[in-house]
PDB file of C-alpha atoms in Angstrom:
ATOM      1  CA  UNK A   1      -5.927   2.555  -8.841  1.00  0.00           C
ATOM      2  CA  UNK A   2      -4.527  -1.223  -9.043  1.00  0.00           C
ATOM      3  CA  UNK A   3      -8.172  -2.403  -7.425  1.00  0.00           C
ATOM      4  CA  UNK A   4     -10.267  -0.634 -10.474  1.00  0.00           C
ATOM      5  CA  UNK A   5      -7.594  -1.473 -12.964  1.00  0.00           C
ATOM      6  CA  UNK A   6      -7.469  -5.120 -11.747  1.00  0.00           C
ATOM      7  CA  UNK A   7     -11.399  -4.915 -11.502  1.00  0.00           C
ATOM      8  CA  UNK A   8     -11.447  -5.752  -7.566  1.00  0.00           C
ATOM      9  CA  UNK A   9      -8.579  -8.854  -8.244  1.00  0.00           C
ATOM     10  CA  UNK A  10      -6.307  -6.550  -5.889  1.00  0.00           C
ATOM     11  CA  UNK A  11      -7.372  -4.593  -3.265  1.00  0.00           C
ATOM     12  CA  UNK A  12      -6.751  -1.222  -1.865  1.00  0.00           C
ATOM     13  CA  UNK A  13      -5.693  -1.644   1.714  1.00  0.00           C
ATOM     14  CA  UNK A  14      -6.451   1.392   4.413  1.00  0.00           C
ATOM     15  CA  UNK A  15      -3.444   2.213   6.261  1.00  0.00           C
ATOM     16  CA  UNK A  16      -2.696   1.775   9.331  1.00  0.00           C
ATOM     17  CA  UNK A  17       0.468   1.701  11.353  1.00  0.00           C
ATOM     18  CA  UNK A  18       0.714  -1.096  13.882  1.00  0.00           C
ATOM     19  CA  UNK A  19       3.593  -1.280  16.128  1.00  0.00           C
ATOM     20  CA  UNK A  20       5.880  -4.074  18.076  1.00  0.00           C
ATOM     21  CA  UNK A  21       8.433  -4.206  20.407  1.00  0.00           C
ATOM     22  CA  UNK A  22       9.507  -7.647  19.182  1.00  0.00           C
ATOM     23  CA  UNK A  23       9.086  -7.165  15.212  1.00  0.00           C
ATOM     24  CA  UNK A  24       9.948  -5.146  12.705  1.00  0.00           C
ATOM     25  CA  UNK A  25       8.414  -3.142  10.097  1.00  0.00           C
ATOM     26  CA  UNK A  26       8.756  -2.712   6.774  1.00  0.00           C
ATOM     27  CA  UNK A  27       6.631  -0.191   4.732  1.00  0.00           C
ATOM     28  CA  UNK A  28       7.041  -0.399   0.652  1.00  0.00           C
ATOM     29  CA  UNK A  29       5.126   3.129  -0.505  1.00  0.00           C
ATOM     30  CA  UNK A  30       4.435   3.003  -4.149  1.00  0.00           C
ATOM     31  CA  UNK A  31       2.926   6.402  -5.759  1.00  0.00           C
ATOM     32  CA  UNK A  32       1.217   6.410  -8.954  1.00  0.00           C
ATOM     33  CA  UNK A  33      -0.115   9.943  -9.770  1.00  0.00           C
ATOM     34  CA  UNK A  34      -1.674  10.323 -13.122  1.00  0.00           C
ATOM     35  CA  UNK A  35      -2.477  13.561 -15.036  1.00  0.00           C
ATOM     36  CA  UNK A  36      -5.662  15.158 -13.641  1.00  0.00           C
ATOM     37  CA  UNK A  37      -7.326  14.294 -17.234  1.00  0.00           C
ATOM     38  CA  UNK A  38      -5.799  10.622 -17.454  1.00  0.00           C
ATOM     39  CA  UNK A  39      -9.011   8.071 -17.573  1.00  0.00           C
ATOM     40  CA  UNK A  40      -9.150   5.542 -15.044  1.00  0.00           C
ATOM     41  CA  UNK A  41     -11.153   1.872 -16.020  1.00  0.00           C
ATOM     42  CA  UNK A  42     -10.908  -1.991 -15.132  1.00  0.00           C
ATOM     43  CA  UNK A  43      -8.422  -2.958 -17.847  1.00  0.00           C
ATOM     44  CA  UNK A  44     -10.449  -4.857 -20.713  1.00  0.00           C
ATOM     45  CA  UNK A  45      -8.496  -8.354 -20.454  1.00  0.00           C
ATOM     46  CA  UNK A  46      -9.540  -7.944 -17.050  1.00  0.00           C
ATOM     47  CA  UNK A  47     -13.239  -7.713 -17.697  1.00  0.00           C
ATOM     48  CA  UNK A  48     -13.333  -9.939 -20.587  1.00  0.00           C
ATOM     49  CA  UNK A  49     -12.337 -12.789 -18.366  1.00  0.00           C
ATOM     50  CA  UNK A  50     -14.771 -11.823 -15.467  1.00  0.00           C
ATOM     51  CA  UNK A  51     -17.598 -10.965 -17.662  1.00  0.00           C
ATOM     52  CA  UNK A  52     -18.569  -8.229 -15.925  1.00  0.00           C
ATOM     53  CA  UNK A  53     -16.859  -4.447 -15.123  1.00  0.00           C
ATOM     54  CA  UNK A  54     -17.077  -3.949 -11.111  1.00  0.00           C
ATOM     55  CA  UNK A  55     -16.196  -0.005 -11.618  1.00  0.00           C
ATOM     56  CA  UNK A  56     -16.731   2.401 -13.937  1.00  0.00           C
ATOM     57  CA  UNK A  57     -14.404   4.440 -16.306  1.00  0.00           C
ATOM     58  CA  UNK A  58     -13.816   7.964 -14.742  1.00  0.00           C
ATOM     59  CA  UNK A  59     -11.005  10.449 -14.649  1.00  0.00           C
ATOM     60  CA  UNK A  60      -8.409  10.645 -12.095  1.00  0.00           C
ATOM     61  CA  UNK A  61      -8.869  14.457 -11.486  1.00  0.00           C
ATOM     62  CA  UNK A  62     -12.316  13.714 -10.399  1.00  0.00           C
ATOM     63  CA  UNK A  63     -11.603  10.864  -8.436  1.00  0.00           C
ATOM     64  CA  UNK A  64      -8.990  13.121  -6.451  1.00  0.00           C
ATOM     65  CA  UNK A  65     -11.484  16.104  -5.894  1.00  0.00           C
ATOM     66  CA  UNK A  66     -13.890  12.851  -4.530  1.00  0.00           C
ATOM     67  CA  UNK A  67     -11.274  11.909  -1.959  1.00  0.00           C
ATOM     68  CA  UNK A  68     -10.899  15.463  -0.492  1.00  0.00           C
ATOM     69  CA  UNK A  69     -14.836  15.800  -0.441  1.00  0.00           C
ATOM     70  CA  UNK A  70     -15.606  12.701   1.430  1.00  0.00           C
ATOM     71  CA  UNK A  71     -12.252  12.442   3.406  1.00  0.00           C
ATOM     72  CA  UNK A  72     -14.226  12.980   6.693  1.00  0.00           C
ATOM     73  CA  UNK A  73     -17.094  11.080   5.772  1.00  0.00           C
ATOM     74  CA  UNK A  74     -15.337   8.017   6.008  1.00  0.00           C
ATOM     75  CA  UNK A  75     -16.479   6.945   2.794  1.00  0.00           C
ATOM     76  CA  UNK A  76     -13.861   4.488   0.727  1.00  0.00           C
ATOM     77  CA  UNK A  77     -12.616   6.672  -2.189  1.00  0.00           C
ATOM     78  CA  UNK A  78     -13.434   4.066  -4.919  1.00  0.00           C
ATOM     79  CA  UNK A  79     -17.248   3.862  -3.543  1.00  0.00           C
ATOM     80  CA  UNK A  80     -17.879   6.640  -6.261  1.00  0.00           C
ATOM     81  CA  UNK A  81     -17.044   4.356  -8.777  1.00  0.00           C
ATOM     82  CA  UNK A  82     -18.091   1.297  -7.924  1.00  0.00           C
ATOM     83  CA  UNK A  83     -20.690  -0.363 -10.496  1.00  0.00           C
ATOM     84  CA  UNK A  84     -24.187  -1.288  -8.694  1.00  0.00           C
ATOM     85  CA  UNK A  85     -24.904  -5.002  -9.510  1.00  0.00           C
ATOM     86  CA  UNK A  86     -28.829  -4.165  -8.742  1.00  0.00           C
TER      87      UNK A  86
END
């Protein structure tokens, strides 16, 4: 969500768990869950700046039911939303 809010200033990062026998980890979670209705879009301050919106407004409820669709497709979740610049 902080990627499309930010309008692509932060990105989403995949996890993955990497392991060492010299270091240690840390892992921060952080969970945001909106309502199923709450609508989702690059914050305007954020667009004004750029000039341009990278995603599209949409709600979170069908962003969700997009991630369980295309979990095995290996598509990125925020594909759906992303604005063409064609």
């Amino acid at each position: 969500m902080l990627q499309v809010l930010s309008n692509g200033k932060y990105k989403s990062a995949e996890h993955v768990v990497g392991t060492s026998s010299t270091n240690s980890r840390v892992s921060l979670p952080i969970f945001v869950l909106p309502t199923q209705t709450t609508k989702i879009a690059p914050l305007a301050q954020v667009v004004e700046k750029d000039g341009i919106a990278l995603y599209r407004e949409f709600i979170f409820g069908d962003y969700m039911n997009n991630v369980y669709e295309n979990t095995a497709e290996d598509k990125k979740p925020l594909d759906f939303a992303k604005i063409n610049s064609t």
